Coordinates of C-alpha atoms in Angstrom, one line a residue:
Chain A
M1 CA -1.1 25.5 25.3
T2 CA 0.2 22.5 27.1
D3 CA 3.2 20.2 25.9
L4 CA 1.5 17.1 24.0
I5 CA 4.0 14.9 22.5
K6 CA 8.0 15.3 22.6
L7 CA 10.4 13.5 21.1
R8 CA 14.1 13.5 22.8
G9 CA 17.3 12.5 20.2
V10 CA 14.8 10.5 18.4
D11 CA 16.9 8.6 15.7
K12 CA 15.6 5.7 13.6
Y13 CA 17.9 3.0 10.8
Y14 CA 16.9 1.1 8.5
G15 CA 20.4 -1.4 8.3
D16 CA 22.5 0.6 7.5
Y17 CA 20.0 3.7 6.3
H18 CA 20.2 6.7 9.1
A19 CA 16.3 7.6 8.1
L20 CA 15.4 10.0 11.6
R21 CA 18.7 11.6 12.4
D22 CA 18.2 13.1 16.1
I23 CA 14.8 14.7 16.1
N24 CA 13.9 16.8 19.1
L25 CA 10.5 18.1 18.1
T26 CA 7.9 19.4 21.0
I27 CA 3.8 20.1 19.3
R28 CA 1.5 21.1 21.8
A29 CA -2.2 20.2 22.5
G30 CA -4.6 21.0 20.2
E31 CA -3.0 22.8 17.2
F32 CA -2.5 22.1 13.6
F33 CA 1.4 20.7 13.0
S34 CA 2.4 19.7 9.6
L35 CA 5.6 17.8 8.6
L36 CA 6.8 19.0 5.5
G37 CA 9.3 17.8 2.9
P38 CA 10.3 16.3 -0.3
S39 CA 9.9 12.4 0.0
G40 CA 11.9 10.2 1.1
C41 CA 13.4 12.8 3.8
G42 CA 11.7 10.3 7.1
K43 CA 8.5 12.6 7.1
T44 CA 6.4 9.2 7.3
T45 CA 8.7 7.2 9.7
L46 CA 9.1 10.1 11.5
L47 CA 4.6 9.8 11.7
R48 CA 5.0 5.8 12.2
V49 CA 7.3 6.4 15.0
I50 CA 4.9 8.4 16.8
A51 CA 1.8 6.3 16.3
G52 CA 4.1 3.2 17.4
F53 CA 4.2 1.2 14.0
E54 CA 7.8 1.6 13.9
G55 CA 10.2 1.4 16.8
V56 CA 13.2 4.4 17.6
S57 CA 16.8 3.3 17.2
G58 CA 17.8 5.2 19.9
G59 CA 15.9 9.0 21.9
T60 CA 12.4 8.7 23.4
V61 CA 8.4 9.4 22.9
M62 CA 6.9 11.1 24.7
I63 CA 3.0 11.8 24.4
S64 CA 1.1 13.7 27.5
D65 CA 4.2 13.1 29.3
K66 CA 4.3 9.4 29.6
D67 CA 7.2 7.6 27.8
M68 CA 6.2 5.8 24.4
A69 CA 8.3 3.1 23.9
D70 CA 7.0 -0.4 25.6
V71 CA 4.1 0.9 24.4
P72 CA 2.2 -0.5 21.3
P73 CA -0.1 1.5 18.4
N74 CA -3.2 -0.2 19.9
Q75 CA -2.7 1.4 22.9
R76 CA -1.5 4.7 22.0
P77 CA -4.1 7.8 22.2
T78 CA -2.9 8.2 17.9
N79 CA -5.0 7.6 15.8
M80 CA -4.1 7.3 12.1
V81 CA -5.3 8.7 8.4
F82 CA -3.5 6.1 6.6
Q83 CA -2.3 8.0 3.3
S84 CA -4.4 4.5 1.1
Y85 CA -7.4 5.1 3.4
A86 CA -6.8 1.6 4.2
I87 CA -11.2 1.8 4.6
F88 CA -11.7 -2.2 5.0
P89 CA -13.5 -3.1 1.7
H90 CA -15.7 -6.1 3.5
L91 CA -17.6 -4.4 5.4
S92 CA -19.7 -1.7 5.8
V93 CA -19.6 2.2 6.1
G94 CA -21.1 1.8 9.4
E95 CA -19.0 -1.0 10.4
N96 CA -15.9 0.5 9.3
V97 CA -16.9 3.6 11.2
A98 CA -17.9 1.7 14.7
F99 CA -14.3 -0.9 14.2
G100 CA -12.4 1.3 17.0
L101 CA -15.5 1.0 19.1
R102 CA -15.5 -3.5 19.7
K103 CA -13.7 -2.7 23.2
S104 CA -15.3 0.6 24.4
G105 CA -18.0 -1.8 26.0
L106 CA -21.0 0.7 24.8
N107 CA -24.1 -1.1 24.2
K108 CA -25.7 -1.7 20.7
A109 CA -27.5 1.4 20.7
D110 CA -24.8 3.9 21.6
K111 CA -22.9 2.3 19.2
A112 CA -25.5 3.2 16.5
S113 CA -25.4 6.9 17.7
A114 CA -21.5 7.5 17.8
V115 CA -21.1 6.2 14.6
E116 CA -24.6 8.7 13.0
E117 CA -22.7 11.3 15.2
A118 CA -18.9 10.5 13.5
L119 CA -20.5 10.0 9.9
S120 CA -22.3 14.1 10.3
M121 CA -19.3 15.2 11.7
V122 CA -17.3 15.1 8.6
G123 CA -20.8 15.4 6.3
L124 CA -21.5 11.7 5.3
A125 CA -24.7 11.6 7.6
G126 CA -26.7 7.8 6.1
Y127 CA -24.3 7.0 4.7
G128 CA -23.5 4.2 7.1
K129 CA -25.6 1.0 5.4
R130 CA -23.5 1.9 2.4
A131 CA -20.4 -0.4 0.4
A132 CA -17.5 0.7 1.7
H133 CA -15.9 0.2 -1.4
A134 CA -18.4 2.0 -3.4
L135 CA -17.4 5.2 -2.2
S136 CA -15.3 8.0 -4.2
G137 CA -11.9 9.1 -2.9
G138 CA -13.4 11.5 -1.0
Q139 CA -15.5 10.0 0.6
R140 CA -13.2 7.0 1.6
Q141 CA -11.1 10.2 3.1
R142 CA -14.2 11.0 4.9
V143 CA -14.6 7.6 6.6
A144 CA -11.3 7.3 7.5
L145 CA -11.7 10.3 9.0
A146 CA -15.1 9.8 11.2
R147 CA -13.3 5.9 12.1
A148 CA -10.4 7.4 14.0
L149 CA -12.2 10.5 15.0
I150 CA -15.0 8.5 17.2
L151 CA -12.1 7.2 19.5
K152 CA -11.7 11.2 20.6
P153 CA -7.2 10.1 20.3
K154 CA -5.0 13.0 22.2
V155 CA -3.7 13.0 18.7
L156 CA -4.9 12.4 14.8
L157 CA -2.0 11.5 12.0
L158 CA -2.3 12.3 8.9
D159 CA -0.5 10.9 6.4
E160 CA -0.8 12.8 3.0
P161 CA -4.5 12.0 3.6
L162 CA -5.3 14.5 0.3
S163 CA -3.0 13.0 -2.2
A164 CA -5.4 10.7 -4.0
L165 CA -7.8 13.8 -4.1
D166 CA -8.3 15.4 -7.7
K167 CA -7.4 19.5 -7.1
K168 CA -10.5 20.7 -6.8
M169 CA -11.5 17.7 -4.0
R170 CA -8.0 18.5 -2.7
E171 CA -8.6 22.8 -2.0
H172 CA -12.0 21.5 -0.4
M173 CA -11.2 18.8 1.9
Q174 CA -7.8 21.6 3.3
V175 CA -10.7 23.9 4.3
E176 CA -12.9 20.8 5.8
L177 CA -9.6 19.8 7.5
I178 CA -9.2 23.0 9.2
R179 CA -12.7 23.4 10.1
L180 CA -13.2 19.9 11.7
Q181 CA -9.6 20.0 13.5
R182 CA -10.7 23.9 15.0
A183 CA -14.7 21.9 15.9
V184 CA -12.9 18.6 18.0
G185 CA -10.1 20.7 19.2
I186 CA -7.8 17.6 18.8
T187 CA -3.7 17.7 17.6
F188 CA -3.8 17.1 14.0
I189 CA 0.0 16.1 12.7
L190 CA -0.7 16.4 9.1
V191 CA 2.2 14.8 7.1
T192 CA 3.0 16.5 3.4
H193 CA 4.9 16.8 0.4
D194 CA 3.1 20.0 -0.7
Q195 CA 4.4 23.1 0.7
E196 CA 0.9 25.0 0.0
E197 CA -1.4 22.6 1.4
A198 CA 1.3 22.7 4.6
L199 CA 0.9 26.5 4.9
V200 CA -2.7 27.5 4.6
M201 CA -3.6 24.4 7.1
S202 CA -0.9 24.1 9.8
D203 CA -0.3 26.5 13.1
R204 CA 3.1 25.1 12.6
I205 CA 5.1 23.6 10.1
A206 CA 8.8 21.4 10.4
V207 CA 10.1 20.8 7.5
M208 CA 12.9 18.0 7.3
F209 CA 15.5 17.1 5.0
A210 CA 17.0 13.5 5.2
G211 CA 16.1 12.8 7.9
E212 CA 17.0 16.4 10.0
I213 CA 14.2 19.0 10.8
G214 CA 15.6 21.7 8.7
Q215 CA 13.2 24.4 10.3
L216 CA 10.2 24.7 12.9
D217 CA 8.1 27.5 12.5
D218 CA 4.8 28.6 11.8
P219 CA 3.7 29.5 8.8
E220 CA 4.4 33.1 7.6
T221 CA 7.9 32.9 9.2
L222 CA 8.8 30.5 7.7
Y223 CA 8.0 31.4 4.2
R224 CA 9.6 35.1 5.1
R225 CA 12.6 34.2 6.9
P226 CA 13.2 30.6 5.7
N227 CA 16.7 29.4 7.6
S228 CA 18.4 28.1 4.7
R229 CA 18.7 28.4 1.0
R230 CA 17.3 24.5 0.8
V231 CA 14.4 25.6 3.0
A232 CA 13.8 29.0 0.7
E233 CA 13.9 26.6 -2.4
F234 CA 11.5 23.8 -1.0
I235 CA 8.9 26.6 0.2
G236 CA 7.3 29.2 -2.6
K237 CA 10.5 30.2 -5.2
M238 CA 13.2 32.2 -4.2
N239 CA 15.7 34.1 -6.1
F240 CA 19.3 34.1 -5.6
L241 CA 21.8 36.7 -6.1
P242 CA 25.4 37.0 -5.0
G243 CA 26.3 39.6 -2.7
R244 CA 28.4 40.6 0.4
V245 CA 28.1 41.2 3.9
T246 CA 30.7 44.6 4.3
A247 CA 29.4 45.1 7.8
T248 CA 27.3 43.0 10.8
G249 CA 25.8 44.4 14.2
D250 CA 22.4 45.1 14.6
T251 CA 21.7 46.4 10.8
I252 CA 24.2 44.5 8.2
T253 CA 25.3 45.6 5.3
L254 CA 25.3 44.6 1.9
D255 CA 26.6 44.8 -1.3
I256 CA 24.1 42.7 -3.5
A257 CA 25.8 42.1 -7.1
G258 CA 23.3 44.5 -9.4
F259 CA 21.4 46.3 -6.5
G260 CA 24.0 48.0 -5.0
V261 CA 24.5 48.9 -1.3
T262 CA 21.7 48.3 1.1
D263 CA 21.2 48.0 5.3
V264 CA 18.9 45.3 5.8
P265 CA 18.1 44.8 10.4
A266 CA 20.1 41.5 11.6
V267 CA 16.7 39.6 11.5
Q268 CA 17.0 39.4 7.8
A269 CA 19.5 37.0 8.1
P270 CA 18.1 34.1 10.1
E271 CA 20.8 31.9 11.1
G272 CA 23.4 35.4 11.1
A273 CA 25.3 36.9 8.9
T274 CA 29.4 36.6 9.0
L275 CA 31.4 39.2 6.8
G276 CA 32.6 38.3 3.3
E277 CA 30.4 35.7 0.7
A278 CA 26.6 35.7 1.1
A279 CA 23.8 34.7 -1.0
I280 CA 21.1 37.0 -0.9
G281 CA 17.7 35.4 -1.3
I282 CA 14.2 37.3 -2.9
R283 CA 10.6 35.9 -3.5
P284 CA 9.2 36.7 -7.1
E285 CA 6.1 38.6 -5.6
T286 CA 8.5 41.0 -3.6
L287 CA 9.9 42.0 -6.9
A288 CA 7.9 44.5 -9.2
I289 CA 7.8 45.1 -12.8
L290 CA 7.6 49.3 -13.3
F291 CA 5.2 50.0 -15.7
D292 CA 4.9 53.6 -17.4
G293 CA 5.5 56.0 -15.3
E294 CA 5.4 54.2 -12.6
K295 CA 8.3 54.6 -9.9
A296 CA 9.4 52.7 -6.7
S297 CA 9.0 53.6 -3.2
R298 CA 12.4 51.8 -2.4
H299 CA 15.0 51.3 -4.8
E300 CA 15.0 50.4 -8.7
A301 CA 16.9 49.0 -11.3
A302 CA 17.0 48.2 -15.1
A303 CA 16.4 45.4 -16.3
V304 CA 15.5 43.3 -19.9
V305 CA 12.6 41.0 -20.3
D306 CA 14.1 36.9 -20.9
E307 CA 10.9 34.9 -20.3
V308 CA 7.0 35.3 -20.1
V309 CA 5.0 32.7 -18.7
Y310 CA 1.0 34.0 -18.4
Y311 CA -1.1 32.6 -15.6
G312 CA -3.7 33.8 -15.8
D313 CA -4.3 36.0 -12.5
M314 CA -0.6 36.0 -12.9
T315 CA 2.1 36.7 -14.9
Y316 CA 5.8 35.6 -13.8
Y317 CA 8.9 37.0 -16.3
D318 CA 12.2 36.1 -15.5
V319 CA 14.7 39.6 -16.5
R320 CA 18.3 40.0 -16.3
V321 CA 19.6 42.7 -14.3
N322 CA 23.7 44.1 -15.1
N323 CA 25.8 41.9 -12.9
V324 CA 23.3 39.9 -11.9
P325 CA 24.3 36.2 -13.7
E326 CA 21.2 34.4 -13.6
P327 CA 17.6 36.2 -14.4
L328 CA 15.5 37.0 -11.8
T329 CA 11.9 35.5 -11.2
I330 CA 9.6 38.1 -10.5
A331 CA 5.5 37.5 -9.6
M332 CA 3.3 40.2 -10.9
K333 CA -0.5 40.4 -10.2
N334 CA -2.5 41.4 -13.8
M335 CA -4.8 43.9 -13.2
I336 CA -6.4 46.3 -15.8
G337 CA -4.7 48.5 -17.5
R338 CA -1.4 46.5 -17.5
P339 CA 0.4 45.2 -20.7
V340 CA 1.4 41.9 -20.2
L341 CA 5.3 43.0 -21.5
D342 CA 7.1 40.8 -24.2
V343 CA 10.5 39.3 -24.4
G344 CA 13.5 41.5 -24.8
A345 CA 11.3 44.5 -23.6
Q346 CA 13.8 47.4 -21.5
T347 CA 11.9 47.7 -18.3
R348 CA 12.6 48.8 -14.7
I349 CA 12.0 46.7 -11.8
A350 CA 11.5 47.7 -8.1
W351 CA 12.6 45.8 -5.1
D352 CA 12.6 46.6 -0.9
E353 CA 15.3 46.1 0.6
R354 CA 12.9 44.7 3.4
A355 CA 12.0 41.5 1.7
I356 CA 15.7 40.6 1.8
V357 CA 16.6 37.3 3.3
V358 CA 21.0 36.9 3.9
F359 CA 22.1 32.9 3.9
Chain B
M1 CA -7.3 -18.1 -41.1
K2 CA -5.0 -20.3 -41.2
L3 CA -4.1 -19.5 -37.4
R4 CA -7.4 -20.8 -36.7
V5 CA -6.7 -23.8 -38.1
Y6 CA -3.6 -25.0 -35.8
A7 CA -6.1 -23.7 -33.3
I8 CA -8.2 -25.7 -33.5
A9 CA -6.7 -28.8 -34.2
Y10 CA -4.0 -28.2 -31.5
L11 CA -6.5 -27.6 -29.4
I12 CA -8.2 -31.4 -30.7
F13 CA -4.6 -32.5 -30.0
L14 CA -5.4 -31.4 -26.6
Y15 CA -8.5 -32.5 -25.6
A16 CA -9.1 -35.3 -27.0
P17 CA -8.0 -37.9 -25.6
I18 CA -10.2 -36.6 -22.0
I19 CA -12.9 -36.1 -25.3
L20 CA -13.2 -39.8 -25.2
L21 CA -13.3 -40.9 -21.6
P22 CA -16.9 -40.0 -21.1
I23 CA -17.9 -41.7 -25.2
F24 CA -16.4 -45.1 -24.3
A25 CA -17.5 -44.3 -20.7
F26 CA -21.3 -44.5 -22.5
N27 CA -20.3 -47.4 -24.7
D28 CA -22.0 -50.6 -24.3
A29 CA -18.6 -52.7 -24.9
T30 CA -15.6 -54.3 -22.8
I31 CA -13.1 -53.2 -26.3
I32 CA -12.2 -49.4 -25.9
A33 CA -12.8 -49.1 -29.9
F34 CA -14.7 -47.6 -32.7
P35 CA -17.2 -48.3 -34.1
L36 CA -19.5 -47.5 -30.8
S37 CA -21.8 -50.1 -30.4
G38 CA -24.3 -48.6 -28.2
F39 CA -25.3 -46.3 -25.1
T40 CA -25.0 -47.2 -21.3
T41 CA -24.7 -46.4 -17.7
E42 CA -23.8 -50.0 -17.0
W43 CA -20.0 -49.3 -16.4
F44 CA -21.3 -46.5 -13.7
A45 CA -23.5 -49.0 -12.2
E46 CA -20.3 -51.1 -11.3
L47 CA -18.8 -48.0 -10.1
T48 CA -20.9 -48.7 -7.4
Q49 CA -20.7 -52.1 -6.6
N50 CA -16.7 -52.2 -5.7
R51 CA -16.1 -51.9 -2.6
A52 CA -11.9 -52.0 -2.7
L53 CA -12.7 -49.1 -5.1
H54 CA -14.7 -47.5 -2.7
A55 CA -12.0 -47.9 -0.2
A56 CA -9.4 -46.4 -2.2
V57 CA -11.9 -43.3 -2.7
Q58 CA -12.2 -42.8 1.1
N59 CA -8.3 -43.1 1.5
S60 CA -7.9 -40.6 -0.9
L61 CA -10.7 -38.3 0.1
I62 CA -9.3 -38.1 3.7
I63 CA -5.7 -37.2 2.1
A64 CA -6.4 -34.9 0.0
V65 CA -8.6 -33.3 2.8
C66 CA -5.8 -33.3 4.6
T67 CA -3.1 -31.9 2.6
A68 CA -5.4 -29.2 1.2
V69 CA -5.5 -27.5 5.2
F70 CA -2.2 -28.7 6.3
A71 CA -0.8 -26.9 2.8
T72 CA -3.0 -23.9 3.0
I73 CA -2.3 -23.8 6.7
L74 CA 1.7 -23.5 6.2
G75 CA 0.9 -21.6 3.1
L76 CA -0.9 -18.7 4.6
C77 CA 2.1 -17.9 7.2
A78 CA 4.3 -18.2 4.4
A79 CA 2.6 -16.1 2.2
R80 CA 1.6 -13.6 5.0
A81 CA 5.4 -13.5 6.5
G82 CA 6.4 -12.6 2.9
A83 CA 4.3 -10.2 1.9
M84 CA 3.7 -7.8 5.4
S85 CA 7.0 -8.4 7.6
D86 CA 10.9 -8.2 6.4
F87 CA 13.5 -10.6 8.1
P88 CA 17.0 -11.2 7.1
G89 CA 17.3 -13.9 4.4
K90 CA 13.6 -13.2 3.6
K91 CA 14.2 -13.9 -0.8
G92 CA 16.2 -17.0 -0.2
I93 CA 14.2 -18.7 1.9
T94 CA 11.0 -18.0 -0.5
G95 CA 12.4 -19.0 -3.0
F96 CA 13.5 -22.3 -1.3
I97 CA 9.7 -23.1 -0.2
M98 CA 8.9 -22.8 -3.9
L99 CA 11.7 -25.8 -5.0
P100 CA 9.5 -28.5 -4.8
L101 CA 8.1 -26.7 -7.4
V102 CA 10.2 -27.4 -10.0
L103 CA 11.5 -31.1 -7.9
P104 CA 10.8 -34.4 -9.9
E105 CA 8.0 -36.0 -8.1
I106 CA 9.6 -39.0 -8.3
I107 CA 13.1 -38.1 -6.8
V108 CA 10.5 -36.5 -3.8
A109 CA 9.2 -40.0 -3.8
V110 CA 12.0 -42.4 -4.4
A111 CA 14.0 -39.7 -1.6
L112 CA 10.9 -40.1 1.3
L113 CA 10.4 -43.7 0.7
V114 CA 14.0 -44.3 1.5
I115 CA 14.1 -41.7 5.0
L116 CA 10.9 -42.8 6.0
R117 CA 12.0 -46.8 5.7
Q118 CA 15.0 -46.9 5.6
V119 CA 16.5 -44.6 8.1
L120 CA 13.3 -43.9 10.6
G121 CA 12.8 -47.3 10.4
L122 CA 8.8 -46.1 10.0
S123 CA 5.8 -47.8 8.6
L124 CA 3.5 -46.9 5.3
G125 CA 0.1 -44.9 5.9
N126 CA -2.4 -42.5 5.0
W127 CA 0.0 -39.9 6.8
T128 CA 3.5 -40.9 4.9
I129 CA 1.3 -39.4 1.5
I130 CA -0.1 -36.6 3.5
M131 CA 3.4 -35.6 4.4
A132 CA 4.7 -36.1 0.7
H133 CA 1.6 -34.2 -0.1
V134 CA 1.3 -31.5 2.0
L135 CA 5.2 -30.9 0.2
I136 CA 4.1 -30.3 -3.0
C137 CA 1.1 -28.4 -2.9
T138 CA 2.7 -26.0 -0.6
P139 CA 4.3 -24.4 -3.6
F140 CA 1.2 -23.8 -5.2
S141 CA -1.1 -22.6 -2.1
I142 CA 2.1 -20.2 -1.3
A143 CA 1.8 -19.2 -5.5
I144 CA -2.2 -18.4 -4.9
L145 CA -1.9 -16.8 -1.7
N146 CA 1.2 -14.2 -2.6
G147 CA -1.3 -12.8 -5.0
A148 CA -3.8 -12.5 -2.6
F149 CA -1.1 -11.1 -0.2
G150 CA -0.1 -9.3 -2.8
A151 CA -3.3 -6.9 -3.8
L152 CA -3.9 -6.4 0.5
D153 CA -3.0 -2.7 1.0
P154 CA -1.2 -3.1 3.7
S155 CA -2.5 -0.5 5.8
M156 CA -5.2 -2.4 6.3
E157 CA -4.0 -4.4 8.8
E158 CA -2.2 -1.5 10.5
A159 CA -5.1 0.1 10.2
A160 CA -6.8 -2.1 12.7
L161 CA -4.2 -2.3 14.8
D162 CA -4.5 1.1 15.0
L163 CA -8.4 1.1 15.7
G164 CA -7.4 -0.8 19.0
E165 CA -7.3 -4.1 17.8
S166 CA -4.5 -7.3 19.1
R167 CA -2.1 -8.1 16.5
W168 CA -4.4 -11.2 16.0
S169 CA -7.9 -10.2 16.1
A170 CA -6.8 -7.4 14.5
F171 CA -5.4 -10.2 11.1
R172 CA -8.4 -12.1 12.4
L173 CA -11.2 -9.8 11.9
V174 CA -9.7 -8.0 8.5
T175 CA -6.3 -9.5 6.9
L176 CA -8.3 -13.3 6.6
P177 CA -12.0 -12.6 5.5
L178 CA -9.7 -10.3 2.9
V179 CA -8.1 -13.1 1.7
M180 CA -10.0 -15.8 2.7
P181 CA -11.3 -16.2 -1.2
G182 CA -7.3 -17.3 -1.7
I183 CA -7.3 -19.9 0.9
I184 CA -10.6 -21.3 -0.8
S185 CA -9.4 -21.4 -3.7
S186 CA -5.4 -22.2 -2.6
M187 CA -7.6 -26.0 -0.4
L188 CA -9.6 -26.7 -3.9
I189 CA -6.4 -26.5 -5.8
S190 CA -4.2 -28.6 -3.1
F191 CA -7.2 -30.7 -3.4
T192 CA -7.5 -31.3 -7.0
I193 CA -3.8 -31.8 -7.1
S194 CA -3.5 -34.4 -4.1
L195 CA -6.8 -36.3 -5.4
D196 CA -5.1 -37.5 -8.6
E197 CA -1.8 -37.3 -7.6
F198 CA 0.1 -41.0 -8.6
I199 CA 3.7 -41.9 -8.3
I200 CA 4.1 -40.5 -4.4
A201 CA 1.3 -41.9 -3.4
F202 CA 3.0 -45.3 -5.6
F203 CA 6.1 -45.3 -3.5
L204 CA 4.6 -44.6 0.2
T205 CA 1.2 -45.8 -0.1
G206 CA 0.9 -48.6 2.4
S207 CA -1.6 -51.5 2.4
N208 CA -4.2 -49.2 1.6
P209 CA -4.3 -47.6 -2.2
T210 CA -5.3 -44.1 -2.8
M211 CA -7.9 -43.9 -5.7
P212 CA -5.3 -43.2 -8.8
V213 CA -3.1 -46.3 -7.5
Y214 CA -6.1 -48.6 -7.5
I215 CA -6.6 -47.3 -10.7
W216 CA -3.4 -48.7 -12.0
G217 CA -3.8 -52.1 -11.0
L218 CA -7.2 -52.4 -12.5
L219 CA -5.3 -51.5 -16.1
R220 CA -4.0 -55.5 -15.8
F221 CA -7.6 -56.6 -16.4
P222 CA -8.9 -54.9 -19.5
K223 CA -12.2 -56.3 -18.9
S224 CA -12.5 -53.6 -16.3
L225 CA -11.3 -51.2 -18.3
P226 CA -14.7 -49.2 -19.1
V227 CA -15.3 -48.6 -15.9
I228 CA -11.8 -46.7 -15.4
M229 CA -13.6 -45.1 -18.2
A230 CA -16.4 -44.6 -16.4
L231 CA -14.3 -43.3 -13.2
G232 CA -12.0 -41.1 -15.1
T233 CA -15.0 -39.2 -16.8
I234 CA -16.8 -38.3 -12.5
L235 CA -13.1 -37.2 -12.6
V236 CA -12.5 -34.6 -15.0
A237 CA -15.8 -33.3 -14.1
L238 CA -15.1 -32.8 -11.0
S239 CA -11.8 -31.3 -11.4
V240 CA -12.9 -28.9 -14.0
I241 CA -15.6 -27.9 -11.3
L242 CA -13.3 -28.0 -8.5
L243 CA -10.4 -25.4 -10.6
T244 CA -13.0 -23.6 -12.0
I245 CA -14.6 -23.1 -8.2
A246 CA -10.7 -22.5 -6.7
E247 CA -10.6 -19.8 -10.2
I248 CA -13.6 -17.7 -9.2
F249 CA -12.7 -17.6 -6.0
R250 CA -9.3 -15.9 -6.9
R251 CA -10.5 -13.7 -8.6
R252 CA -13.3 -12.5 -6.5
G253 CA -10.0 -12.2 -3.8
V254 CA -8.6 -9.7 -6.2
R255 CA -11.7 -8.1 -6.5
R256 CA -12.2 -7.7 -3.0
A257 CA -9.0 -6.1 -1.8
G258 CA -9.2 -3.9 -4.8
G259 CA -6.7 -5.3 -7.1
T260 CA -6.3 -5.7 -11.1
D261 CA -5.4 -9.5 -11.6
T262 CA -2.6 -10.1 -13.4
G263 CA -3.1 -13.9 -13.5
G264 CA -3.7 -16.8 -12.5
F265 CA -4.5 -20.8 -13.3
L266 CA -7.3 -20.5 -15.5

């Protein structure tokens, strides 16, 4: 894949407020890229910088190797789906979608067929004559997509496009967006604060905190090997145990509170390991409660159930393990014949050193 | 129950004088007093004959239309800037623009008279009244248009820009149609304010009086009182109609821009 968007040392100040700090980022042609982070982390600002709605205080934005410094938003090869969708309420659905074609020089018939094509692409064929203000949330979003995609931009920018939809609709639109992106082959840049949405949809994700990119990776690496505690805490759940690194090299030797001594490959310390105190991260679903007679394939430890949260398909246990200061959260699938334990129950848990992340 | 009695008494107190206008406008006597002596449309007929009055009405209409247009243009610029852009000292400037709303008109009138006549040595005419009326109407215009712009999603104009339009055509194609009800509402209210404004017009009028100033002049002749009543009746009806239209447009604007109604004048 070729590089489409290059950000080099991008800074953005609002007065004294440092909204973007030295952002270096390369986005490839045709990928589904997500900017993920808590509110106020600068992800929307970064999107608006790419769209041209915000200037930069320093650094360069290149699209297709062309410096965008003096290119206004109406001349950039980008189109945006706004968080509010910004559907023009005084125009019909068809007029909304055709809005960007005003300067295209197409004749009326060509415009009409382009509009119809764009509408059917988002599943709204035949809606052209409807009044825009009478649409539902999901339909508005589709209109916004059709309106942006009709111009065949190189990049489609999506600013929290699913946040206004209810859960069912959101999950449905996630799949539709992926399908649409594969069909049109246009680079999508999605801004979201929803980690699950980012994991489901993206080829690569940049996690942002306080104007900086904390980690940029594909979803699996991001989830399995977060490079810092804040990334680990933002994406999914993670237990943290105190521990010590006693030897470094190709394998790292760890002494984990309550769990004992184990060796892990160096790759499990994404930022490298140094001798001494370390935080040991382990995801709830990589731990397991051992029911009667079950044996751990790697290691096990004795535990007492501290809290039980039943979710239907899953049960989340908080368990106490000797010498571990905080209770550990364990996610268990509720399978046939497997009981839900009570608070206070004595049990054993299984853990696997391959699932450990060293911070 | 008690509350209802108070409410009705209060409404009578408020509107009785206005209700008296049409009653005496159709009363067949030159003296304004009960009992009524019969129905006539004589006073309205007399209105149509009065040349000086026609000239005054024409003056007032010219002034009111110009005021409505200029005040609304200024209000549009101010509200647009206030709603969609950030600049240093925005709050202070906005407050300063709204100041004439609470400034006593007599002070504005005297100050303008002194400046125009004594300092600048200009002669008075319709344009001096227009200037002063624009000054007092602009805050109203801004208040109305602030509502229209406040209800407007700022992404709308950006979306148009993003779809390839220039800043001006984005404003013209998207923002302007969406705030148009507010613009019409602002023009109607400015028009109404200017049409019956007396104090400033009285101070700044040249040789051709406006309608309110002319009516004030008529008051010296008791015989013309019923004619004033007739004129007053027409003016009240006109004001109510214009304000109602203005309010309808204001509400439509808020609805169209997708916001919820948070007040207004009626």
